[in-house]
Amino acid sequence: AMQQAAQRVAEVLGADKTDVFLYEPADDTLVAVGTSDTPMARREAEVGLDRLPLANGGGTVGVFQTGRGRLSRHTDQDPDELRGVVDELGVRSQMGAAIEVGGERRGVLMACATGPEAFSEGDLRFLQAVARWVGLVAHRAVLVERLARTVAEESMRAAAEALVGELTPRQQEIAALVAEGL
């Protein structure tokens, strides 16, 4: 789903690359979990810029840390941007929007282009709206997963209770003693 979202956003914006980065706490890193199918995106993976440690900084990390949208029309002149993004990928303009899931900042939706001034303030507002949508979809997926887990647990509990009901009174006493020992 994240891959498809990144691809569609790239197509709508005419971006050379769009990424959905999610935060991986174990490594303190933003990881591209959805990336448009473009030459720039393939190059990003080749040079390792699909994993962005927070300690390295850069525009994408800045969006994640602050939660504020970012529009850089001349990325090659941006002192906050990672040199690899500019030199290895050829990014000259980019914009990013924070992704929140259930009220918690979880990642960044990023769009990049090789041309300067490729994006407008209106494009950034669009990207922010898409980032909110991605966050809502992710939140609903989490809720559905929790609900499915709860239903499965309740079904197992009900099946166990039904089986216990078929036991003789003495077998039920033994089952209760075993359950207490767990």
Short mmCIF file of N, CA and C in Angstrom, two decimals:
data_model
loop_
_atom_site.label_atom_id
_atom_site.label_comp_id
_atom_site.label_asym_id
_atom_site.label_seq_id
_atom_site.Cartn_x
_atom_site.Cartn_y
_atom_site.Cartn_z
N ALA A 1 0.82 -1.19 0.00
CA ALA A 1 0.00 0.00 0.00
C ALA A 1 0.87 1.26 0.00
N MET A 2 1.95 1.24 0.77
CA MET A 2 2.84 2.41 0.83
C MET A 2 3.55 2.60 -0.51
N GLN A 3 3.91 1.50 -1.14
CA GLN A 3 4.56 1.55 -2.46
C GLN A 3 3.61 2.21 -3.47
N GLN A 4 2.37 1.79 -3.47
CA GLN A 4 1.38 2.34 -4.40
C GLN A 4 1.13 3.82 -4.12
N ALA A 5 1.05 4.17 -2.85
CA ALA A 5 0.83 5.57 -2.49
C ALA A 5 1.98 6.43 -3.00
N ALA A 6 3.21 5.97 -2.79
CA ALA A 6 4.39 6.72 -3.25
C ALA A 6 4.37 6.87 -4.77
N GLN A 7 4.02 5.81 -5.46
CA GLN A 7 3.99 5.86 -6.93
C GLN A 7 2.95 6.85 -7.43
N ARG A 8 1.76 6.82 -6.86
CA ARG A 8 0.69 7.72 -7.30
C ARG A 8 1.04 9.18 -7.00
N VAL A 9 1.62 9.45 -5.86
CA VAL A 9 2.00 10.82 -5.51
C VAL A 9 3.06 11.32 -6.48
N ALA A 10 4.03 10.47 -6.81
CA ALA A 10 5.07 10.86 -7.77
C ALA A 10 4.45 11.20 -9.13
N GLU A 11 3.49 10.40 -9.56
CA GLU A 11 2.84 10.65 -10.84
C GLU A 11 2.06 11.96 -10.83
N VAL A 12 1.30 12.20 -9.77
CA VAL A 12 0.47 13.41 -9.69
C VAL A 12 1.35 14.66 -9.64
N LEU A 13 2.44 14.60 -8.88
CA LEU A 13 3.30 15.78 -8.71
C LEU A 13 4.37 15.92 -9.79
N GLY A 14 4.55 14.88 -10.59
CA GLY A 14 5.64 14.91 -11.57
C GLY A 14 7.00 14.83 -10.88
N ALA A 15 7.05 14.15 -9.74
CA ALA A 15 8.28 14.04 -8.95
C ALA A 15 9.18 12.96 -9.54
N ASP A 16 10.49 13.13 -9.36
CA ASP A 16 11.45 12.12 -9.79
C ASP A 16 11.55 10.99 -8.78
N LYS A 17 11.06 11.23 -7.56
CA LYS A 17 11.06 10.19 -6.53
C LYS A 17 10.14 10.63 -5.41
N THR A 18 9.39 9.67 -4.90
CA THR A 18 8.56 9.91 -3.72
C THR A 18 8.77 8.74 -2.78
N ASP A 19 8.93 9.04 -1.50
CA ASP A 19 9.15 8.01 -0.48
C ASP A 19 8.17 8.16 0.66
N VAL A 20 7.80 7.02 1.23
CA VAL A 20 7.13 6.97 2.52
C VAL A 20 8.18 6.41 3.47
N PHE A 21 8.70 7.28 4.33
CA PHE A 21 9.68 6.87 5.34
C PHE A 21 8.94 6.64 6.65
N LEU A 22 9.23 5.52 7.31
CA LEU A 22 8.69 5.27 8.64
C LEU A 22 9.84 5.14 9.63
N TYR A 23 9.58 5.59 10.84
CA TYR A 23 10.60 5.57 11.88
C TYR A 23 10.77 4.17 12.44
N GLU A 24 12.02 3.73 12.54
CA GLU A 24 12.38 2.44 13.13
C GLU A 24 13.13 2.73 14.43
N PRO A 25 12.43 2.67 15.58
CA PRO A 25 13.06 3.05 16.85
C PRO A 25 14.30 2.23 17.21
N ALA A 26 14.31 0.95 16.88
CA ALA A 26 15.44 0.10 17.26
C ALA A 26 16.75 0.63 16.71
N ASP A 27 16.70 1.23 15.50
CA ASP A 27 17.90 1.76 14.86
C ASP A 27 17.95 3.29 14.88
N ASP A 28 16.89 3.93 15.42
CA ASP A 28 16.77 5.39 15.41
C ASP A 28 16.97 5.91 13.98
N THR A 29 16.22 5.29 13.05
CA THR A 29 16.40 5.52 11.61
C THR A 29 15.04 5.65 10.93
N LEU A 30 14.99 6.51 9.92
CA LEU A 30 13.84 6.56 9.02
C LEU A 30 14.13 5.60 7.87
N VAL A 31 13.18 4.72 7.57
CA VAL A 31 13.37 3.70 6.54
C VAL A 31 12.30 3.88 5.47
N ALA A 32 12.72 3.90 4.21
CA ALA A 32 11.78 4.01 3.10
C ALA A 32 11.05 2.68 2.94
N VAL A 33 9.76 2.66 3.31
CA VAL A 33 8.96 1.44 3.21
C VAL A 33 8.09 1.45 1.97
N GLY A 34 8.02 2.57 1.32
CA GLY A 34 7.29 2.71 0.07
C GLY A 34 8.01 3.74 -0.78
N THR A 35 8.39 3.36 -1.98
CA THR A 35 9.15 4.25 -2.84
C THR A 35 8.61 4.14 -4.26
N SER A 36 8.54 5.27 -4.95
CA SER A 36 8.08 5.26 -6.34
C SER A 36 9.05 4.44 -7.18
N ASP A 37 8.56 3.90 -8.27
CA ASP A 37 9.39 3.09 -9.18
C ASP A 37 10.00 4.02 -10.23
N THR A 38 11.11 4.63 -9.86
CA THR A 38 11.78 5.60 -10.73
C THR A 38 13.29 5.38 -10.67
N PRO A 39 14.03 5.88 -11.67
CA PRO A 39 15.49 5.74 -11.63
C PRO A 39 16.11 6.37 -10.37
N MET A 40 15.61 7.54 -9.95
CA MET A 40 16.17 8.18 -8.76
C MET A 40 15.93 7.30 -7.53
N ALA A 41 14.77 6.68 -7.44
CA ALA A 41 14.47 5.82 -6.30
C ALA A 41 15.38 4.59 -6.29
N ARG A 42 15.64 4.03 -7.45
CA ARG A 42 16.54 2.88 -7.51
C ARG A 42 17.95 3.29 -7.09
N ARG A 43 18.39 4.47 -7.52
CA ARG A 43 19.70 4.97 -7.13
C ARG A 43 19.75 5.20 -5.62
N GLU A 44 18.67 5.71 -5.06
CA GLU A 44 18.59 5.94 -3.62
C GLU A 44 18.89 4.65 -2.85
N ALA A 45 18.30 3.54 -3.29
CA ALA A 45 18.54 2.26 -2.63
C ALA A 45 19.98 1.79 -2.84
N GLU A 46 20.51 2.01 -4.02
CA GLU A 46 21.90 1.59 -4.33
C GLU A 46 22.91 2.26 -3.41
N VAL A 47 22.71 3.55 -3.13
CA VAL A 47 23.69 4.29 -2.32
C VAL A 47 23.33 4.32 -0.83
N GLY A 48 22.24 3.65 -0.46
CA GLY A 48 21.88 3.54 0.95
C GLY A 48 21.14 4.72 1.53
N LEU A 49 20.60 5.58 0.67
CA LEU A 49 19.85 6.73 1.19
C LEU A 49 18.38 6.41 1.44
N ASP A 50 18.04 5.12 1.37
CA ASP A 50 16.70 4.68 1.73
C ASP A 50 16.61 4.39 3.24
N ARG A 51 17.71 4.57 3.94
CA ARG A 51 17.78 4.47 5.41
C ARG A 51 18.48 5.72 5.91
N LEU A 52 17.77 6.51 6.69
CA LEU A 52 18.30 7.79 7.17
C LEU A 52 18.38 7.82 8.68
N PRO A 53 19.56 7.57 9.25
CA PRO A 53 19.71 7.68 10.70
C PRO A 53 19.40 9.10 11.17
N LEU A 54 18.65 9.23 12.23
CA LEU A 54 18.30 10.55 12.72
C LEU A 54 19.54 11.36 13.09
N ALA A 55 20.56 10.68 13.54
CA ALA A 55 21.80 11.37 13.94
C ALA A 55 22.47 12.11 12.78
N ASN A 56 22.20 11.70 11.54
CA ASN A 56 22.82 12.34 10.37
C ASN A 56 22.11 13.62 9.94
N GLY A 57 20.93 13.86 10.45
CA GLY A 57 20.20 15.08 10.09
C GLY A 57 19.69 15.04 8.66
N GLY A 58 19.51 16.22 8.08
CA GLY A 58 18.99 16.34 6.72
C GLY A 58 17.55 16.79 6.72
N GLY A 59 17.05 17.13 5.55
CA GLY A 59 15.70 17.66 5.41
C GLY A 59 14.61 16.71 5.84
N THR A 60 14.73 15.44 5.47
CA THR A 60 13.71 14.46 5.82
C THR A 60 13.66 14.26 7.33
N VAL A 61 14.81 14.14 7.94
CA VAL A 61 14.90 13.98 9.40
C VAL A 61 14.32 15.22 10.09
N GLY A 62 14.60 16.40 9.53
CA GLY A 62 14.06 17.64 10.10
C GLY A 62 12.54 17.66 10.12
N VAL A 63 11.93 17.19 9.03
CA VAL A 63 10.46 17.12 8.97
C VAL A 63 9.96 16.17 10.05
N PHE A 64 10.63 15.03 10.19
CA PHE A 64 10.21 14.06 11.20
C PHE A 64 10.33 14.63 12.60
N GLN A 65 11.44 15.27 12.88
CA GLN A 65 11.68 15.77 14.24
C GLN A 65 10.78 16.93 14.61
N THR A 66 10.48 17.81 13.66
CA THR A 66 9.68 18.99 13.98
C THR A 66 8.19 18.80 13.72
N GLY A 67 7.86 17.91 12.79
CA GLY A 67 6.46 17.72 12.40
C GLY A 67 5.97 18.77 11.43
N ARG A 68 6.84 19.71 11.04
CA ARG A 68 6.45 20.78 10.12
C ARG A 68 6.77 20.39 8.68
N GLY A 69 5.87 20.77 7.78
CA GLY A 69 6.12 20.56 6.36
C GLY A 69 7.34 21.36 5.92
N ARG A 70 7.98 20.89 4.86
CA ARG A 70 9.20 21.55 4.40
C ARG A 70 9.19 21.60 2.88
N LEU A 71 9.50 22.77 2.34
CA LEU A 71 9.62 22.97 0.90
C LEU A 71 10.99 23.59 0.64
N SER A 72 11.81 22.88 -0.12
CA SER A 72 13.14 23.38 -0.48
C SER A 72 13.20 23.47 -2.00
N ARG A 73 13.21 24.69 -2.51
CA ARG A 73 13.18 24.89 -3.96
C ARG A 73 14.56 24.84 -4.61
N HIS A 74 15.60 24.99 -3.80
CA HIS A 74 16.99 24.93 -4.28
C HIS A 74 17.78 24.08 -3.29
N THR A 75 17.52 22.80 -3.32
CA THR A 75 18.12 21.88 -2.35
C THR A 75 19.64 21.92 -2.40
N ASP A 76 20.19 22.17 -3.58
CA ASP A 76 21.65 22.22 -3.71
C ASP A 76 22.25 23.39 -2.94
N GLN A 77 21.43 24.37 -2.57
CA GLN A 77 21.91 25.52 -1.79
C GLN A 77 21.46 25.46 -0.33
N ASP A 78 20.84 24.35 0.05
CA ASP A 78 20.28 24.19 1.39
C ASP A 78 21.35 23.61 2.32
N PRO A 79 21.83 24.40 3.29
CA PRO A 79 22.88 23.89 4.19
C PRO A 79 22.43 22.76 5.10
N ASP A 80 21.11 22.59 5.27
CA ASP A 80 20.60 21.54 6.15
C ASP A 80 20.46 20.19 5.44
N GLU A 81 20.56 20.18 4.13
CA GLU A 81 20.34 18.94 3.38
C GLU A 81 21.60 18.07 3.35
N LEU A 82 21.38 16.76 3.36
CA LEU A 82 22.49 15.82 3.25
C LEU A 82 23.14 15.95 1.87
N ARG A 83 24.44 15.98 1.84
CA ARG A 83 25.17 16.12 0.57
C ARG A 83 24.87 14.95 -0.36
N GLY A 84 24.69 13.76 0.20
CA GLY A 84 24.39 12.60 -0.64
C GLY A 84 23.10 12.76 -1.43
N VAL A 85 22.11 13.39 -0.82
CA VAL A 85 20.83 13.62 -1.49
C VAL A 85 21.05 14.52 -2.71
N VAL A 86 21.87 15.53 -2.54
CA VAL A 86 22.16 16.47 -3.62
C VAL A 86 23.12 15.86 -4.63
N ASP A 87 24.25 15.35 -4.16
CA ASP A 87 25.31 14.90 -5.07
C ASP A 87 25.04 13.53 -5.68
N GLU A 88 24.57 12.57 -4.89
CA GLU A 88 24.35 11.21 -5.38
C GLU A 88 23.03 11.07 -6.15
N LEU A 89 21.99 11.76 -5.68
CA LEU A 89 20.68 11.62 -6.31
C LEU A 89 20.35 12.75 -7.28
N GLY A 90 21.05 13.86 -7.16
CA GLY A 90 20.78 14.99 -8.05
C GLY A 90 19.53 15.77 -7.68
N VAL A 91 19.11 15.70 -6.43
CA VAL A 91 17.91 16.41 -5.99
C VAL A 91 18.19 17.91 -5.96
N ARG A 92 17.31 18.67 -6.61
CA ARG A 92 17.43 20.13 -6.60
C ARG A 92 16.24 20.80 -5.95
N SER A 93 15.15 20.07 -5.79
CA SER A 93 14.02 20.58 -5.01
C SER A 93 13.31 19.39 -4.38
N GLN A 94 12.77 19.66 -3.19
CA GLN A 94 12.07 18.59 -2.48
C GLN A 94 11.09 19.20 -1.50
N MET A 95 10.16 18.36 -1.08
CA MET A 95 9.23 18.77 -0.03
C MET A 95 8.87 17.54 0.78
N GLY A 96 8.52 17.79 2.04
CA GLY A 96 8.19 16.69 2.92
C GLY A 96 7.08 17.06 3.88
N ALA A 97 6.33 16.04 4.29
CA ALA A 97 5.24 16.21 5.24
C ALA A 97 5.29 15.08 6.26
N ALA A 98 5.06 15.40 7.52
CA ALA A 98 5.08 14.40 8.58
C ALA A 98 3.86 13.48 8.47
N ILE A 99 4.08 12.23 8.81
CA ILE A 99 3.01 11.23 8.87
C ILE A 99 2.76 10.92 10.34
N GLU A 100 1.51 11.09 10.77
CA GLU A 100 1.13 10.77 12.13
C GLU A 100 0.13 9.63 12.12
N VAL A 101 0.32 8.68 13.02
CA VAL A 101 -0.57 7.53 13.15
C VAL A 101 -1.10 7.52 14.57
N GLY A 102 -2.39 7.71 14.69
CA GLY A 102 -3.00 7.73 16.02
C GLY A 102 -2.45 8.82 16.91
N GLY A 103 -2.14 9.98 16.34
CA GLY A 103 -1.63 11.11 17.11
C GLY A 103 -0.14 11.06 17.41
N GLU A 104 0.55 10.05 16.91
CA GLU A 104 1.99 9.90 17.14
C GLU A 104 2.74 10.02 15.82
N ARG A 105 3.77 10.85 15.80
CA ARG A 105 4.56 11.03 14.59
C ARG A 105 5.30 9.72 14.30
N ARG A 106 5.08 9.20 13.08
CA ARG A 106 5.65 7.90 12.73
C ARG A 106 6.52 7.91 11.49
N GLY A 107 6.49 9.01 10.71
CA GLY A 107 7.30 9.02 9.50
C GLY A 107 7.16 10.29 8.70
N VAL A 108 7.60 10.20 7.43
CA VAL A 108 7.61 11.36 6.54
C VAL A 108 7.26 10.90 5.13
N LEU A 109 6.44 11.71 4.47
CA LEU A 109 6.17 11.54 3.04
C LEU A 109 7.02 12.58 2.33
N MET A 110 7.90 12.14 1.43
CA MET A 110 8.88 13.02 0.79
C MET A 110 8.76 12.93 -0.72
N ALA A 111 8.82 14.07 -1.40
CA ALA A 111 8.84 14.12 -2.86
C ALA A 111 10.06 14.92 -3.30
N CYS A 112 10.76 14.41 -4.33
CA CYS A 112 11.99 15.04 -4.80
C CYS A 112 11.97 15.21 -6.32
N ALA A 113 12.70 16.22 -6.79
CA ALA A 113 12.81 16.46 -8.23
C ALA A 113 14.23 16.92 -8.56
N THR A 114 14.63 16.65 -9.81
CA THR A 114 15.97 17.06 -10.25
C THR A 114 16.01 18.53 -10.65
N GLY A 115 14.88 19.12 -10.91
CA GLY A 115 14.85 20.52 -11.29
C GLY A 115 14.61 21.43 -10.11
N PRO A 116 15.23 22.62 -10.10
CA PRO A 116 14.95 23.58 -9.02
C PRO A 116 13.53 24.13 -9.17
N GLU A 117 12.95 24.54 -8.05
CA GLU A 117 11.62 25.14 -8.01
C GLU A 117 10.55 24.27 -8.66
N ALA A 118 10.68 22.96 -8.48
CA ALA A 118 9.73 22.03 -9.09
C ALA A 118 8.40 21.98 -8.36
N PHE A 119 8.38 22.41 -7.09
CA PHE A 119 7.17 22.31 -6.29
C PHE A 119 6.76 23.67 -5.75
N SER A 120 5.45 23.82 -5.54
CA SER A 120 4.90 25.08 -5.03
C SER A 120 4.35 24.87 -3.62
N GLU A 121 3.91 25.97 -3.01
CA GLU A 121 3.25 25.89 -1.70
C GLU A 121 1.99 25.03 -1.79
N GLY A 122 1.27 25.15 -2.92
CA GLY A 122 0.07 24.33 -3.13
C GLY A 122 0.42 22.85 -3.20
N ASP A 123 1.55 22.53 -3.83
CA ASP A 123 2.00 21.14 -3.88
C ASP A 123 2.29 20.63 -2.47
N LEU A 124 2.90 21.48 -1.64
CA LEU A 124 3.20 21.08 -0.27
C LEU A 124 1.92 20.83 0.51
N ARG A 125 0.91 21.67 0.34
CA ARG A 125 -0.37 21.45 1.01
C ARG A 125 -1.00 20.12 0.56
N PHE A 126 -0.89 19.82 -0.73
CA PHE A 126 -1.38 18.55 -1.25
C PHE A 126 -0.63 17.39 -0.59
N LEU A 127 0.70 17.49 -0.52
CA LEU A 127 1.51 16.44 0.08
C LEU A 127 1.14 16.25 1.55
N GLN A 128 0.89 17.34 2.26
CA GLN A 128 0.49 17.25 3.66
C GLN A 128 -0.86 16.55 3.81
N ALA A 129 -1.78 16.82 2.89
CA ALA A 129 -3.08 16.15 2.92
C ALA A 129 -2.91 14.65 2.67
N VAL A 130 -2.06 14.30 1.72
CA VAL A 130 -1.81 12.88 1.45
C VAL A 130 -1.14 12.22 2.66
N ALA A 131 -0.21 12.93 3.31
CA ALA A 131 0.45 12.38 4.50
C ALA A 131 -0.57 12.10 5.61
N ARG A 132 -1.54 13.00 5.77
CA ARG A 132 -2.60 12.77 6.77
C ARG A 132 -3.41 11.53 6.40
N TRP A 133 -3.72 11.38 5.11
CA TRP A 133 -4.46 10.22 4.63
C TRP A 133 -3.67 8.93 4.89
N VAL A 134 -2.38 8.93 4.58
CA VAL A 134 -1.53 7.77 4.82
C VAL A 134 -1.55 7.42 6.31
N GLY A 135 -1.46 8.43 7.17
CA GLY A 135 -1.51 8.20 8.60
C GLY A 135 -2.84 7.60 9.05
N LEU A 136 -3.94 8.08 8.48
CA LEU A 136 -5.26 7.53 8.82
C LEU A 136 -5.38 6.09 8.38
N VAL A 137 -4.93 5.78 7.18
CA VAL A 137 -4.99 4.40 6.67
C VAL A 137 -4.13 3.49 7.55
N ALA A 138 -2.95 3.95 7.90
CA ALA A 138 -2.08 3.14 8.77
C ALA A 138 -2.72 2.93 10.13
N HIS A 139 -3.35 3.97 10.68
CA HIS A 139 -4.01 3.85 11.98
C HIS A 139 -5.15 2.84 11.92
N ARG A 140 -5.93 2.91 10.85
CA ARG A 140 -7.04 1.95 10.71
C ARG A 140 -6.51 0.53 10.58
N ALA A 141 -5.39 0.35 9.89
CA ALA A 141 -4.79 -0.98 9.76
C ALA A 141 -4.39 -1.51 11.13
N VAL A 142 -3.83 -0.64 11.97
CA VAL A 142 -3.44 -1.04 13.33
C VAL A 142 -4.69 -1.44 14.12
N LEU A 143 -5.75 -0.66 14.01
CA LEU A 143 -6.98 -0.96 14.75
C LEU A 143 -7.60 -2.28 14.28
N VAL A 144 -7.59 -2.51 12.98
CA VAL A 144 -8.14 -3.76 12.44
C VAL A 144 -7.32 -4.95 12.93
N GLU A 145 -6.01 -4.80 12.96
CA GLU A 145 -5.14 -5.87 13.45
C GLU A 145 -5.44 -6.18 14.91
N ARG A 146 -5.59 -5.14 15.72
CA ARG A 146 -5.92 -5.33 17.14
C ARG A 146 -7.27 -6.03 17.31
N LEU A 147 -8.25 -5.60 16.51
CA LEU A 147 -9.58 -6.20 16.58
C LEU A 147 -9.51 -7.68 16.20
N ALA A 148 -8.78 -7.99 15.13
CA ALA A 148 -8.65 -9.38 14.70
C ALA A 148 -7.99 -10.23 15.78
N ARG A 149 -6.97 -9.67 16.44
CA ARG A 149 -6.29 -10.39 17.51
C ARG A 149 -7.25 -10.64 18.68
N THR A 150 -8.05 -9.62 19.04
CA THR A 150 -9.00 -9.75 20.14
C THR A 150 -10.06 -10.80 19.81
N VAL A 151 -10.57 -10.78 18.59
CA VAL A 151 -11.59 -11.75 18.18
C VAL A 151 -11.01 -13.16 18.23
N ALA A 152 -9.78 -13.33 17.76
CA ALA A 152 -9.15 -14.65 17.78
C ALA A 152 -8.98 -15.14 19.21
N GLU A 153 -8.55 -14.25 20.12
CA GLU A 153 -8.37 -14.65 21.52
C GLU A 153 -9.70 -15.03 22.15
N GLU A 154 -10.74 -14.26 21.87
CA GLU A 154 -12.06 -14.56 22.43
C GLU A 154 -12.61 -15.86 21.87
N SER A 155 -12.36 -16.12 20.60
CA SER A 155 -12.81 -17.38 19.99
C SER A 155 -12.12 -18.57 20.62
N MET A 156 -10.82 -18.44 20.86
CA MET A 156 -10.09 -19.54 21.50
C MET A 156 -10.58 -19.75 22.93
N ARG A 157 -10.85 -18.66 23.64
CA ARG A 157 -11.34 -18.76 25.01
C ARG A 157 -12.71 -19.45 25.04
N ALA A 158 -13.59 -19.06 24.11
CA ALA A 158 -14.93 -19.66 24.06
C ALA A 158 -14.84 -21.14 23.70
N ALA A 159 -13.94 -21.50 22.78
CA ALA A 159 -13.77 -22.91 22.41
C ALA A 159 -13.25 -23.70 23.60
N ALA A 160 -12.31 -23.14 24.36
CA ALA A 160 -11.77 -23.83 25.54
C ALA A 160 -12.86 -24.02 26.59
N GLU A 161 -13.68 -22.99 26.80
CA GLU A 161 -14.76 -23.10 27.78
C GLU A 161 -15.78 -24.16 27.35
N ALA A 162 -16.05 -24.25 26.06
CA ALA A 162 -16.98 -25.27 25.57
C ALA A 162 -16.41 -26.67 25.79
N LEU A 163 -15.11 -26.83 25.56
CA LEU A 163 -14.49 -28.13 25.79
C LEU A 163 -14.50 -28.51 27.27
N VAL A 164 -14.22 -27.53 28.14
CA VAL A 164 -14.25 -27.79 29.58
C VAL A 164 -15.65 -28.20 30.01
N GLY A 165 -16.67 -27.61 29.40
CA GLY A 165 -18.06 -27.94 29.73
C GLY A 165 -18.40 -29.38 29.41
N GLU A 166 -17.68 -30.01 28.52
CA GLU A 166 -17.94 -31.40 28.15
C GLU A 166 -17.23 -32.39 29.08
N LEU A 167 -16.39 -31.89 29.98
CA LEU A 167 -15.67 -32.76 30.90
C LEU A 167 -16.57 -33.20 32.05
N THR A 168 -16.20 -34.32 32.65
CA THR A 168 -16.92 -34.78 33.85
C THR A 168 -16.57 -33.82 34.98
N PRO A 169 -17.37 -33.81 36.05
CA PRO A 169 -17.06 -32.92 37.18
C PRO A 169 -15.64 -33.15 37.71
N ARG A 170 -15.18 -34.38 37.79
CA ARG A 170 -13.84 -34.66 38.30
C ARG A 170 -12.79 -34.11 37.33
N GLN A 171 -12.99 -34.28 36.03
CA GLN A 171 -12.06 -33.76 35.04
C GLN A 171 -12.00 -32.23 35.09
N GLN A 172 -13.16 -31.62 35.39
CA GLN A 172 -13.20 -30.16 35.51
C GLN A 172 -12.39 -29.70 36.72
N GLU A 173 -12.46 -30.42 37.81
CA GLU A 173 -11.67 -30.10 39.01
C GLU A 173 -10.18 -30.15 38.69
N ILE A 174 -9.77 -31.21 37.98
CA ILE A 174 -8.35 -31.37 37.62
C ILE A 174 -7.92 -30.25 36.67
N ALA A 175 -8.76 -29.90 35.70
CA ALA A 175 -8.46 -28.83 34.76
C ALA A 175 -8.30 -27.50 35.49
N ALA A 176 -9.15 -27.26 36.50
CA ALA A 176 -9.07 -26.03 37.28
C ALA A 176 -7.75 -25.97 38.06
N LEU A 177 -7.33 -27.09 38.62
CA LEU A 177 -6.06 -27.15 39.34
C LEU A 177 -4.89 -26.89 38.41
N VAL A 178 -4.95 -27.46 37.23
CA VAL A 178 -3.88 -27.24 36.23
C VAL A 178 -3.84 -25.77 35.84
N ALA A 179 -5.01 -25.18 35.61
CA ALA A 179 -5.07 -23.77 35.20
C ALA A 179 -4.51 -22.86 36.30
N GLU A 180 -4.75 -23.20 37.57
CA GLU A 180 -4.21 -22.40 38.68
C GLU A 180 -2.68 -22.46 38.70
N GLY A 181 -2.13 -23.61 38.32
CA GLY A 181 -0.69 -23.78 38.32
C GLY A 181 -0.01 -23.03 37.19
N LEU A 182 -0.75 -22.61 36.18
CA LEU A 182 -0.17 -21.85 35.07
C LEU A 182 0.01 -20.46 35.52
#
